[in-house]
Amino acid sequence: MEKTLPKSIFQRFRQQQRGRTSLDRATADAIAHAVRVWAMDHGATHYTHWFQPQTDTTAEKHDSFLNLKTSIVNGVESTVAIDSFSGSQLLQAEPDASSFPHGSIRSTFEARGYTVWDTTSPLFIQDGPHGTSVLYIPCVFISYNGEALDEKTVLLRSNEAISKAAVRLLHMIGDTEVRHVHTSLGVEQEFFLIDRGLYSLRPDLKICGRTLVGSVPPKHQQLDDHYFGQIPSRVLATIAETEMELYKLGVPMKTRHNEVAPAQFEMAPIFEESSVAVDHNLLTMQVLHRVAHRHKLKCLFHEKPFKGVNGSGKHCNWSVCTDAGENLLDPSVKPESNPRFLLFFIATVYAVYKHGTLLRAGIATSSNEHRLGANEAPPGIISVFLGDQLDEVLNAVEEQRELKSFSQHQIQSVKVGGTVLDLKVATLPPISRDLTDRNRTSPFAFTGNKFEFRAVGSKQSPSFPVTLLNAAVTEALLEITSVLEEVKGDKPKASLEDVLTVVRMFIKKSKPIRFEGDNYSQEWIEEAARRGIENITSCPEVFKKLLEHQKLLTETVPILTMAELHCRYQVMVERYVKDLVIEGNTLKTMINQYVLPAAFDYRKEVASTLVSLNNLGMDINDIPEKKVLDEIGNATTELVKLENKLCDTLEKIVTINDLEQAAVVAHDEIFNLAEKIRIFTDDIESKVATKWWLLPKYSELLFQL
Ligand code: ADP
Ligand code: MG
């Protein structure tokens, strides 16, 4: 824009971007003209307002630049086709909002919705068919009355809130040159890639994104031989091509590797400002999905596509950064006497302490429910891991003593702040050790110079979890600031001693949320209960936590109106019920069209063998076929009973008008029935001859790359 726009227009745009002015008509028109020329030079024929309804994905409606211009020349009317794109078309559009999830907002207000250009996120162009391209305009999506209908509006609000609170606190400790801070976000995306031909034979994967039946093969991830292994060539081709497409869209992809489960992989970009990082994560998922298709692969973003092996997460690496590019969560050389670090660090820990259940609510979905608390994923209990050294730093500050195990000398000997390890091999250089070790079991871990929120689901948009985290930390900053203000008294700025006094108070308050041990263990579940940290496992219960934090979200850090909060809640609950009803119906169909017919066919075959053998005079009670027949018979009898129950529940649930009640039925009955049913379908799968089993098995799905 700087290259193509007149200087004065560009400056006005920059001011608007920083929130200082709004765009006037003439400036908007000038920008729109430059944007159209740029886009058409790159083959664009269409433009679209690109936004993020509450569906965990994005929405777009394309319009061409085509316009018809009619004029009368010498009394003759003539019409010509022209390209046009006005400032108002760039700034705002009005898609029909009625078919997006809207909670109760639409019944209270009008169905009209507006998309408005989010000037903080870069425009981009994506290739379309036949050499045409489309100009994408990142937007927010709001209702007729200005209520947020999307994920982005609230994220932007939370970013502004945290910036204001952080700047105030920084000014109080003398960092007066900071005018703005932003939250940074680096999203690690995990996913499965499987053969598309096999995928297309699995109705459960196609409809629900996960397998509803299927038994675990003898070998899967036990040997840890897939993790960080050589990337299979078809997958490498897919990922490399995805990265190339993403680079063109401005997404800075950085890392790729095999994950723990067979057929599971991860890609991660370099972190960016959080709202841009969210846009880029959503784009990454879309491009990956598209490119995988070209390589005859299917990308599964579901948190638990395969029972019994690792699920997928979306690790959200999060920090706070000043306008001068300084990371406020960087412990630097002497964390114990770095007031900025200590304040922001303890604010985050305290935020999780106060609003852990809110963070839990932001990651609750029907699909993540299968992953959280399962063996290889963080549990539903939200705690914070700091690592040995920072744990010690907080303890030392709290107890007003010198740091124990980590001497100043050791720390200062490595510039980035680590200790030196001697490897006792002369040819290897000494290496520096990070300030924190890793604890993969923690849902929320400090990892060197940022926090990593690991419990976020792979399929969901990172937007809402980050929004809630921003809001919680903002409140903590506000609380810390007001205490510091008192402690400081009428001095112009708070001293290190003042800061330490305040930090000490918040270290004490937030202590129960800190946990350095194994989050997967039974002991932790018991210990958490003793500490009063909630372990909520049912989604309908977790959703309610969103409403319990109403004061934070609508008053203290008002990023949502009451109507918007209830809208979110309703969308979550409704989505949960729909997901489970869809899964229930898919399971029903699969039992009747695949599992039972296979069992019956096989039984018929075995039975006719038995008849023949009986005719030959053999004692059929004493041969293996008889045992098979009995086992299949028993399993099918049980399965049919459960299937009947499932059908009854599915019929009942559609008659329940109260959404919350429907969610409880969905959880208590459909979810639990499906788990029970699986015991029998998987048993039948393991017994029926493969020739009767039409569904690709785990051994094929996970090992055909
Ligand atoms: P690991 O798998 O070891 O946790 P990765 O390298 O896969 O780490 O991902 C780490 C992510 O954290 C990357 O996206 C990286 O850009 C991001 N990150 C690094 N520093 C920051 C920061 N200050 N704020 C936000 N994200 C960060
Ligand atoms: Mg990782």
XYZ file of C-alpha atoms and ligand atoms in Angstrom:
733
model
C 0.000 0.000 0.000
C 2.873 2.281 0.795
C 4.149 1.768 -2.759
C 0.850 2.296 -4.558
C -0.980 4.898 -2.493
C -0.327 8.652 -2.420
C 1.608 9.450 0.751
C -1.172 11.376 2.476
C -3.696 8.589 1.861
C -1.287 5.990 3.165
C -0.673 8.021 6.308
C -4.392 8.363 6.934
C -4.738 4.629 6.509
C -1.947 3.982 9.044
C -3.627 6.287 11.528
C -6.883 4.437 11.093
C -5.052 1.127 11.546
C -3.728 2.349 14.880
C -7.243 3.262 15.939
C -6.744 7.025 15.798
C -9.144 8.015 13.025
C -11.818 6.390 10.938
C -11.586 6.144 7.159
C -13.368 8.937 5.316
C -15.089 8.314 2.018
C -12.406 9.809 -0.217
C -9.590 7.867 1.476
C -11.571 4.630 1.282
C -12.254 5.174 -2.441
C -8.593 5.859 -3.137
C -7.546 2.720 -1.283
C -10.218 0.637 -3.021
C -8.996 1.810 -6.418
C -5.384 0.884 -5.617
C -6.475 -2.451 -4.186
C -8.484 -3.303 -7.314
C -5.621 -2.432 -9.639
C -3.232 -4.522 -7.554
C -5.649 -7.439 -7.352
C -6.493 -7.394 -11.074
C -2.804 -7.234 -11.937
C -2.578 -10.522 -10.055
C -5.424 -12.088 -11.992
C -8.277 -11.335 -9.601
C -11.732 -11.169 -11.158
C -13.661 -11.287 -7.886
C -13.434 -10.015 -4.350
C -14.886 -11.376 -1.160
C -15.412 -10.254 2.385
C -13.864 -13.095 4.371
C -15.113 -13.596 7.907
C -15.295 -16.039 10.779
C -18.775 -17.032 11.916
C -19.009 -19.214 15.012
C -18.436 -22.394 13.021
C -14.669 -22.761 13.591
C -14.168 -22.005 9.935
C -14.468 -19.079 7.543
C -17.170 -17.763 5.250
C -16.955 -16.033 1.875
C -19.291 -14.834 -0.854
C -17.653 -13.787 -4.115
C -18.602 -10.741 -6.162
C -16.990 -9.871 -9.473
C -15.548 -6.453 -10.230
C -17.931 -6.381 -13.180
C -20.290 -3.465 -13.508
C -22.506 -2.276 -16.327
C -22.444 1.363 -17.278
C -25.195 2.752 -19.423
C -24.878 6.043 -21.216
C -26.746 7.851 -23.961
C -24.588 8.960 -26.834
C -26.319 10.976 -29.605
C -29.680 9.828 -28.291
C -28.678 6.148 -28.476
C -28.477 4.185 -25.268
C -25.388 2.018 -24.968
C -24.179 -0.215 -22.205
C -20.572 -1.169 -21.590
C -18.971 -3.563 -19.142
C -16.482 -1.984 -16.765
C -14.477 -3.011 -13.708
C -15.290 -1.133 -10.568
C -14.713 -1.380 -6.838
C -15.660 1.424 -4.472
C -14.492 2.398 -1.019
C -17.802 1.364 0.458
C -17.557 -2.069 -1.178
C -14.147 -2.476 0.402
C -15.298 -1.328 3.828
C -18.616 -3.010 4.254
C -20.965 -5.636 2.879
C -24.239 -7.103 3.956
C -24.436 -10.878 3.615
C -27.635 -12.530 4.774
C -26.871 -13.404 8.388
C -29.815 -15.678 8.959
C -28.132 -18.991 8.242
C -25.099 -18.599 10.469
C -25.094 -19.746 14.084
C -26.430 -16.792 16.022
C -27.637 -18.121 19.364
C -30.576 -16.070 20.486
C -29.381 -12.831 18.946
C -31.461 -13.204 15.845
C -34.724 -13.853 17.588
C -34.214 -10.659 19.582
C -32.867 -8.509 16.784
C -32.948 -8.438 13.012
C -31.445 -11.055 10.723
C -29.376 -8.521 8.865
C -25.622 -8.799 9.360
C -22.689 -6.710 8.193
C -19.120 -7.573 7.355
C -16.640 -4.775 7.985
C -13.032 -4.678 6.798
C -10.516 -5.480 9.557
C -7.672 -3.226 8.446
C -5.256 -4.831 10.911
C -5.166 -8.072 8.919
C -3.542 -8.148 5.455
C -5.620 -8.592 2.301
C -4.624 -11.580 0.191
C -5.331 -13.191 -3.169
C -6.105 -16.872 -3.694
C -6.027 -18.665 -7.019
C -9.352 -19.792 -8.401
C -10.300 -22.058 -11.328
C -9.445 -21.202 -14.968
C -6.702 -18.780 -13.976
C -9.069 -16.484 -12.109
C -8.177 -15.297 -8.656
C -10.121 -13.876 -5.767
C -9.232 -10.922 -3.573
C -9.864 -11.737 0.095
C -10.752 -8.939 2.491
C -10.484 -10.073 6.132
C -13.555 -8.827 7.971
C -15.477 -8.844 11.198
C -19.110 -9.920 11.134
C -21.683 -8.067 13.214
C -25.449 -7.930 13.528
C -27.725 -5.085 12.548
C -27.328 -3.702 16.073
C -23.559 -4.044 16.158
C -23.493 -7.269 18.201
C -20.594 -9.574 17.373
C -21.764 -12.586 15.390
C -18.248 -13.820 14.755
C -15.013 -14.929 16.381
C -12.914 -11.985 15.329
C -14.735 -8.994 16.766
C -14.341 -10.267 20.320
C -10.720 -11.210 19.772
C -9.990 -7.666 18.594
C -11.861 -6.255 21.595
C -9.847 -8.444 23.971
C -6.609 -7.356 22.311
C -7.486 -3.709 22.847
C -8.430 -4.385 26.458
C -5.189 -6.145 27.288
C -3.201 -3.439 25.545
C -4.775 -0.686 27.634
C -4.320 -2.559 30.906
C -0.731 -3.522 30.095
C 0.266 0.004 29.086
C -1.095 1.396 32.347
C 0.881 -1.082 34.382
C 4.039 -0.476 32.356
C 3.730 3.267 32.835
C 3.435 2.727 36.572
C 6.811 1.017 36.675
C 8.388 3.720 34.556
C 8.142 2.186 31.061
C 6.485 5.333 29.773
C 7.548 5.031 26.152
C 5.271 2.026 25.510
C 2.053 3.134 23.814
C 0.600 -0.138 22.737
C 1.082 -3.859 23.376
C -0.227 -6.803 21.417
C -0.618 -10.488 22.119
C 1.479 -12.795 19.985
C 0.335 -16.219 18.923
C 2.102 -19.183 17.322
C -0.258 -22.051 16.523
C 1.040 -25.601 16.268
C -1.458 -27.533 14.154
C -1.696 -31.299 14.509
C -3.622 -33.441 12.021
C -3.890 -36.883 10.448
C -3.393 -37.632 6.773
C -4.898 -40.829 5.394
C -5.464 -42.328 1.965
C -8.498 -40.712 0.370
C -9.708 -43.909 -1.303
C -9.915 -45.641 2.064
C -11.443 -42.566 3.656
C -14.239 -42.538 1.119
C -15.266 -46.023 2.243
C -15.843 -44.869 5.832
C -19.172 -43.062 6.377
C -18.152 -42.198 9.950
C -15.012 -40.359 8.838
C -16.897 -38.609 6.054
C -19.797 -37.470 8.199
C -18.330 -37.137 11.693
C -14.602 -36.722 11.045
C -13.833 -39.626 13.366
C -14.232 -43.376 13.405
C -17.273 -44.529 15.370
C -16.289 -48.176 15.040
C -12.909 -49.796 14.548
C -10.606 -51.771 16.775
C -7.038 -50.798 17.577
C -4.429 -52.869 15.693
C -1.734 -54.794 17.599
C 0.889 -52.237 16.661
C 0.194 -48.545 16.545
C 2.322 -46.022 18.435
C 3.801 -48.188 21.198
C 7.286 -48.213 19.704
C 7.485 -44.426 19.271
C 8.861 -45.087 15.819
C 6.681 -42.599 13.954
C 7.330 -39.530 16.114
C 9.898 -37.274 14.378
C 10.527 -40.119 11.925
C 11.125 -39.661 8.223
C 8.109 -37.947 6.702
C 6.424 -40.324 4.173
C 7.004 -39.044 0.633
C 3.342 -38.513 -0.264
C 2.914 -36.546 2.947
C 6.080 -34.542 2.414
C 4.867 -33.631 -1.059
C 1.567 -32.470 0.417
C 3.125 -30.455 3.212
C 5.767 -28.846 1.005
C 3.159 -27.816 -1.553
C 0.941 -26.491 1.241
C 3.818 -24.419 2.567
C 4.491 -22.950 -0.888
C 0.846 -21.920 -1.223
C 0.870 -20.472 2.265
C 4.037 -18.461 1.659
C 2.243 -16.838 -1.276
C -0.570 -15.878 1.087
C 1.886 -14.404 3.565
C 1.698 -17.205 6.119
C 5.189 -17.737 7.588
C 5.291 -21.544 7.912
C 8.282 -22.823 9.789
C 8.111 -26.358 11.195
C 6.886 -29.766 9.979
C 7.228 -33.177 11.564
C 5.695 -36.567 12.231
C 3.618 -36.633 15.414
C 3.184 -39.479 17.903
C 0.372 -41.532 16.346
C 0.830 -43.312 13.027
C -0.371 -41.055 10.166
C -0.286 -38.016 12.470
C 1.686 -34.867 11.611
C 2.208 -31.288 12.709
C 2.873 -27.959 11.030
C 3.671 -24.681 12.784
C 4.288 -21.113 11.602
C 6.417 -18.355 13.080
C 4.281 -16.516 15.616
C 2.478 -13.308 14.654
C 0.100 -10.796 16.170
C -2.737 -12.948 17.493
C -5.576 -11.852 15.207
C -3.389 -12.317 12.124
C -2.151 -15.644 13.506
C -5.758 -16.805 13.805
C -6.499 -15.818 10.187
C -3.381 -17.674 9.156
C -4.200 -20.790 11.122
C -7.620 -20.994 9.478
C -5.988 -20.534 6.085
C -3.435 -23.214 6.890
C -6.190 -25.707 7.597
C -7.988 -24.834 4.388
C -4.934 -24.973 2.146
C -3.747 -28.218 3.722
C -7.139 -29.762 3.168
C -7.146 -28.665 -0.481
C -3.603 -29.732 -1.289
C -4.060 -33.119 0.425
C -6.950 -33.732 -1.936
C -4.636 -33.283 -4.923
C -2.327 -35.916 -3.485
C -5.219 -38.327 -2.983
C -4.998 -37.879 0.757
C -7.575 -36.765 3.285
C -6.663 -34.426 6.077
C -8.441 -35.110 9.380
C -8.519 -32.211 11.822
C -10.765 -33.958 14.359
C -9.282 -34.162 17.874
C -9.723 -37.920 18.093
C -10.249 -39.587 14.724
C -8.934 -42.925 15.990
C -9.704 -44.481 19.331
C -6.735 -45.820 21.254
C -4.029 -43.670 19.635
C -3.041 -40.061 20.300
C -5.466 -37.318 19.485
C -4.630 -33.965 17.875
C -4.331 -30.625 19.576
C -3.695 -27.064 18.571
C -1.009 -25.742 20.879
C -1.495 -22.013 21.226
C 1.829 -20.350 22.087
C 0.959 -16.994 23.555
C 2.828 -13.987 24.795
C 2.538 -10.220 25.225
C 4.736 -7.905 23.221
C 5.317 -4.126 23.273
C 5.187 -1.821 20.259
C 8.995 -1.786 20.404
C 8.950 -5.538 19.817
C 9.926 -6.513 23.364
C 8.492 -9.775 24.654
C 7.130 -9.112 28.125
C 7.324 -12.788 29.058
C 11.026 -13.046 28.320
C 12.662 -13.858 31.683
C 15.981 -12.324 30.516
C 19.134 -12.763 32.578
C 17.795 -12.171 36.087
C 14.103 -12.951 36.117
C 13.906 -12.520 39.901
C 14.706 -8.825 39.631
C 13.047 -8.080 36.286
C 9.868 -6.219 37.295
C 8.253 -6.354 33.861
C 8.718 -10.052 33.491
C 7.586 -10.824 37.030
C 4.435 -8.740 36.713
C 3.266 -10.190 33.399
C 4.334 -13.673 34.345
C 2.428 -13.695 37.625
C -0.529 -11.951 35.988
C -0.876 -14.866 33.571
C -0.531 -17.474 36.308
C -3.054 -15.624 38.451
C -5.435 -15.281 35.481
C -5.425 -19.034 34.964
C -5.887 -19.514 38.700
C -8.955 -17.284 38.731
C -10.463 -18.258 35.419
C -9.243 -21.793 34.725
C -12.777 -23.045 34.299
C -13.447 -20.286 31.773
C -10.438 -21.401 29.734
C -11.777 -24.932 30.029
C -15.136 -23.767 28.637
C -13.430 -22.178 25.629
C -12.003 -25.515 24.535
C -15.073 -27.633 25.195
C -16.472 -29.227 22.049
C -18.029 -32.599 21.384
C -14.862 -33.647 19.568
C -12.254 -32.321 22.043
C -14.159 -34.168 24.762
C -12.805 -37.420 23.342
C -9.246 -36.150 23.610
C -9.048 -34.248 26.887
C -8.366 -36.573 29.729
C -7.695 -39.518 27.433
C -4.274 -41.047 28.048
C -2.124 -38.931 25.863
C -3.683 -35.496 26.243
C -3.904 -32.912 28.985
C -6.818 -33.582 31.308
C -9.869 -31.422 31.807
C -8.175 -29.995 34.905
C -6.544 -26.699 34.043
C -3.224 -26.081 35.854
C -0.019 -24.195 35.068
C 3.449 -25.685 34.623
C 6.386 -23.317 35.140
C 9.436 -25.561 35.028
C 12.057 -26.003 37.794
C 13.791 -22.703 37.489
C 10.819 -20.377 37.254
C 9.094 -22.319 39.968
C 12.184 -21.627 42.084
C 12.185 -17.961 41.048
C 8.623 -17.553 42.300
C 9.371 -19.483 45.480
C 12.441 -17.347 46.175
C 10.482 -14.137 45.618
C 7.702 -15.418 47.826
C 10.036 -16.451 50.636
C 12.202 -13.352 50.238
C 15.416 -15.315 49.876
C 18.224 -15.856 47.394
C 17.673 -18.195 44.453
C 18.668 -21.744 45.338
C 19.867 -24.148 42.748
C 20.647 -21.839 39.854
C 23.645 -19.632 40.529
C 23.889 -16.202 38.959
C 27.183 -17.195 37.461
C 25.665 -20.112 35.617
C 22.748 -18.090 34.367
C 24.827 -15.179 33.168
C 27.275 -17.438 31.392
C 24.751 -18.057 28.652
C 23.391 -14.985 26.957
C 19.855 -16.209 26.479
C 19.549 -17.222 30.080
C 20.217 -20.918 30.499
C 22.773 -23.118 32.178
C 25.682 -24.891 30.489
C 25.744 -28.652 30.202
C 29.001 -30.533 29.803
C 28.398 -33.513 27.513
C 31.718 -35.206 28.376
C 32.530 -35.796 24.723
C 35.446 -33.665 23.619
C 34.218 -33.285 20.040
C 30.817 -31.925 21.060
C 30.432 -28.252 21.930
C 29.041 -27.272 25.342
C 25.316 -26.626 25.060
C 23.107 -24.214 26.861
C 20.160 -25.501 28.766
C 16.790 -23.758 28.646
C 15.284 -22.177 31.703
C 12.403 -24.600 31.612
C 12.215 -28.277 30.877
C 9.230 -29.553 28.943
C 6.193 -31.051 30.529
C 4.045 -32.423 27.748
C 1.322 -33.415 30.156
C 0.439 -29.890 31.219
C -2.542 -28.127 29.637
C -0.904 -24.734 30.162
C 2.866 -24.603 30.313
C 5.496 -21.888 30.388
C 7.972 -22.722 27.639
C 10.926 -20.372 27.877
C 9.474 -17.024 26.877
C 5.793 -17.720 26.264
C 2.921 -19.766 27.622
C 1.667 -22.723 25.663
C -2.044 -23.481 25.950
C -2.024 -27.104 24.899
C -5.521 -28.220 25.660
C -7.001 -26.337 22.668
C -8.586 -28.680 20.120
C -7.051 -29.242 16.683
C -10.324 -28.605 14.870
C -11.442 -25.459 16.628
C -10.527 -21.899 15.744
C -7.873 -20.616 18.162
C -9.773 -17.344 18.319
C -12.111 -17.870 21.264
C -9.615 -19.666 23.542
C -7.149 -16.796 23.005
C -9.905 -14.205 23.510
C -10.784 -15.721 26.881
C -7.135 -15.920 27.888
C -6.660 -12.247 26.938
C -9.696 -11.285 28.993
C -8.550 -13.248 32.040
C -5.032 -11.789 31.895
C -6.449 -8.286 31.414
C -8.406 -8.629 34.622
C -5.304 -9.876 36.443
C -3.333 -6.872 35.145
C -6.064 -4.499 36.315
C -6.086 -6.071 39.756
C -2.303 -6.040 40.030
C -2.186 -2.423 38.864
C -4.612 -1.232 41.488
C -2.720 -3.009 44.281
C 0.579 -1.655 42.984
C -0.857 1.827 42.869
C -1.618 1.619 46.574
C 1.739 0.129 47.493
C 3.576 2.743 45.443
C 1.843 5.616 47.248
C 2.566 9.059 45.779
C 5.968 8.208 44.297
C 6.066 8.971 40.556
C 6.834 5.337 39.755
C 6.785 1.998 41.535
C 10.157 0.743 42.783
C 11.474 -2.796 42.407
C 10.630 -3.338 46.076
C 7.022 -2.241 45.472
C 6.766 -4.612 42.536
C 8.202 -7.503 44.521
C 5.753 -6.840 47.350
C 2.831 -7.002 44.956
C 4.168 -9.964 43.007
C 4.618 -11.812 46.305
C 0.952 -11.271 47.149
C -0.161 -12.708 43.827
C 2.277 -15.616 44.021
C 0.619 -16.591 47.291
C -2.899 -16.215 45.921
C -2.303 -18.217 42.768
C -0.304 -21.046 44.281
C -2.920 -23.817 43.975
C -2.945 -23.589 40.173
C 0.770 -24.447 39.863
C 1.510 -28.087 39.184
C 4.871 -29.433 38.080
C 4.071 -33.152 38.113
C 2.441 -35.638 35.753
C -0.946 -34.309 34.717
C -1.992 -37.700 33.351
C -1.723 -39.396 36.734
C -4.519 -40.474 39.033
C -2.686 -38.749 41.915
C -3.116 -35.400 40.216
C -6.856 -35.891 39.896
C -6.984 -36.485 43.649
C -4.554 -33.684 44.473
C -6.484 -31.221 42.287
C -9.671 -32.105 44.133
C -7.912 -31.391 47.451
C -6.761 -28.028 46.099
C -10.267 -27.201 44.976
C -9.428 -27.127 41.272
C -12.401 -28.299 39.320
C -12.265 -31.341 37.085
C -15.307 -31.072 34.891
C -15.660 -33.829 32.379
C -19.078 -33.364 30.851
C -19.454 -30.761 28.120
C -22.903 -29.508 29.169
C -21.445 -28.750 32.633
C -18.352 -27.111 31.167
C -20.391 -24.844 28.886
C -22.140 -23.385 31.934
C -18.778 -22.125 33.196
C -18.880 -19.558 30.434
C -21.907 -17.967 32.061
C -20.335 -18.187 35.528
C -17.614 -15.787 34.369
C -20.182 -13.276 33.211
C -18.828 -10.513 35.449
C -15.388 -10.751 33.893
C -16.631 -10.892 30.311
C -19.366 -8.278 30.437
C -18.214 -5.885 33.177
C -14.594 -6.010 34.313
C -13.235 -6.596 30.809
C -16.321 -5.928 28.719
C -15.568 -7.824 25.552
C -19.097 -9.229 25.302
C -22.546 -7.820 25.934
C -24.962 -9.957 27.915
C -26.767 -10.826 24.683
C -23.499 -11.805 23.006
C -22.475 -13.951 25.955
C -25.752 -15.827 25.922
C -25.520 -16.141 22.162
C -22.089 -17.829 22.485
C -23.369 -20.141 25.158
C -26.344 -21.127 23.097
C -24.283 -21.686 19.964
C -21.964 -23.981 21.939
C -24.761 -26.015 23.451
C -26.683 -26.244 20.196
C -23.604 -27.330 18.297
C -22.908 -30.020 20.869
C -26.392 -31.478 20.600
C -26.298 -31.415 16.810
C -22.882 -33.069 16.705
C -24.027 -35.897 18.927
C -27.294 -36.425 17.088
C -25.373 -36.602 13.806
C -22.947 -39.098 15.332
C -25.793 -41.139 16.779
C -27.566 -41.328 13.434
C -24.359 -42.204 11.602
C -23.634 -44.955 14.090
C -27.143 -46.327 13.727
C -26.754 -46.471 9.955
C -23.368 -48.129 10.187
C -24.614 -50.781 12.576
C -27.513 -51.621 10.298
C -25.794 -51.333 6.952
C -22.313 -52.607 7.732
C -21.781 -54.273 11.090
C -24.894 -56.418 11.427
C -24.988 -57.540 7.758
C -21.341 -58.609 8.031
C -22.061 -60.492 11.257
C -25.162 -62.116 9.758
C -23.427 -63.140 6.531
C -20.533 -64.620 8.409
C -22.863 -66.385 10.803
C -24.812 -67.818 7.883
C -21.624 -69.154 6.378
C -20.487 -70.719 9.637
C -23.952 -72.101 10.298
C -24.138 -73.790 6.904
C -20.713 -75.311 7.551
C -22.086 -76.675 10.784
C -25.139 -78.120 9.009
C -22.897 -79.869 6.457
C -20.654 -81.255 9.164
C -23.656 -82.388 11.130
C -24.953 -84.159 8.009
C -21.613 -85.950 7.788
C -22.245 -87.237 11.300
C -19.746 -85.052 13.192
C -20.401 -83.869 16.738
C -20.899 -80.179 16.065
C -20.750 -79.226 19.732
C -17.123 -80.090 19.800
C -15.705 -78.092 16.871
C -14.301 -74.513 16.678
C -17.010 -73.301 14.280
C -19.589 -73.778 17.028
C -17.714 -71.433 19.353
C -17.472 -68.786 16.624
C -21.184 -69.094 15.952
C -22.029 -68.641 19.623
C -19.734 -65.670 20.098
C -21.014 -63.859 17.035
C -24.551 -64.645 18.124
C -24.019 -63.193 21.590
C -22.299 -60.055 20.355
C -25.013 -59.334 17.777
C -27.756 -59.871 20.349
C -26.171 -57.316 22.680
C -25.478 -54.935 19.826
C -29.080 -55.038 18.621
C -30.310 -54.263 22.160
C -28.062 -51.226 22.419
C -28.956 -50.119 18.900
C -32.620 -50.154 19.885
C -31.824 -47.966 22.874
C -29.867 -45.607 20.665
C -32.821 -45.332 18.258
C -35.164 -44.550 21.151
C -32.830 -41.837 22.421
C -32.468 -40.316 18.973
C -36.230 -40.200 18.633
C -36.619 -38.726 22.094
C -33.987 -36.024 21.764
C -35.625 -34.282 18.814
C -38.754 -33.797 20.896
C -36.893 -31.960 23.679
C -37.264 -28.226 23.203
C -35.036 -27.143 26.043
C -31.494 -27.020 24.636
C -29.719 -27.534 27.952
C -31.820 -30.574 28.678
C -31.136 -31.937 25.205
C -27.403 -31.489 25.818
C -27.614 -33.521 29.010
C -29.439 -36.313 27.155
C -26.874 -36.116 24.361
C -24.056 -36.500 26.864
C -25.567 -39.004 29.274
C -27.239 -41.177 26.702
C -25.896 -40.813 23.158
C -22.256 -40.285 24.140
C -22.249 -43.114 26.649
C -24.290 -45.483 24.478
C -21.908 -44.946 21.582
C -18.988 -45.909 23.828
C -20.771 -49.092 24.905
C -21.827 -49.975 21.376
C -18.241 -49.742 20.283
C -17.254 -52.605 22.564
C -19.539 -54.912 20.570
C -18.921 -53.561 17.069
C -15.178 -53.836 17.644
C -15.595 -57.313 19.018
C -17.566 -58.315 15.928
C -14.943 -56.709 13.672
C -12.248 -58.797 15.294
C -14.212 -62.015 14.757
C -15.853 -61.653 11.344
C -13.932 -62.892 8.297
C -12.335 -59.960 6.457
C -14.147 -60.830 3.227
C -17.431 -59.829 4.869
C -16.033 -56.640 6.423
C -16.494 -53.775 4.006
C -15.084 -50.979 6.188
C -11.336 -50.279 5.908
C -9.740 -51.200 9.220
C -7.359 -49.182 11.389
C -4.471 -51.288 10.111
C -5.214 -49.953 6.611
C -6.277 -46.427 7.501
C -3.219 -45.727 9.642
C -0.555 -47.490 7.639
C -1.233 -46.735 3.988
C 0.739 -43.594 3.212
P 7.295 -27.097 20.286
O 6.667 -28.186 19.454
O 8.651 -27.387 20.712
O 6.426 -26.619 21.385
P 7.263 -25.504 17.863
O 8.545 -24.978 17.305
O 6.574 -26.602 17.157
O 7.533 -25.844 19.392
O 6.251 -24.311 18.022
C 6.465 -23.263 18.864
C 5.581 -22.128 18.408
O 5.692 -21.073 19.350
C 5.990 -21.543 17.064
O 4.859 -21.255 16.319
C 6.711 -20.267 17.491
O 6.722 -19.276 16.492
C 5.865 -19.856 18.660
N 6.478 -18.812 19.505
C 7.763 -18.596 19.778
N 7.917 -17.470 20.506
C 6.677 -16.951 20.698
C 6.147 -15.795 21.337
N 6.920 -14.914 21.940
N 4.813 -15.605 21.306
C 4.013 -16.478 20.697
N 4.445 -17.575 20.084
C 5.755 -17.822 20.068
Mg 4.951 -29.177 19.091
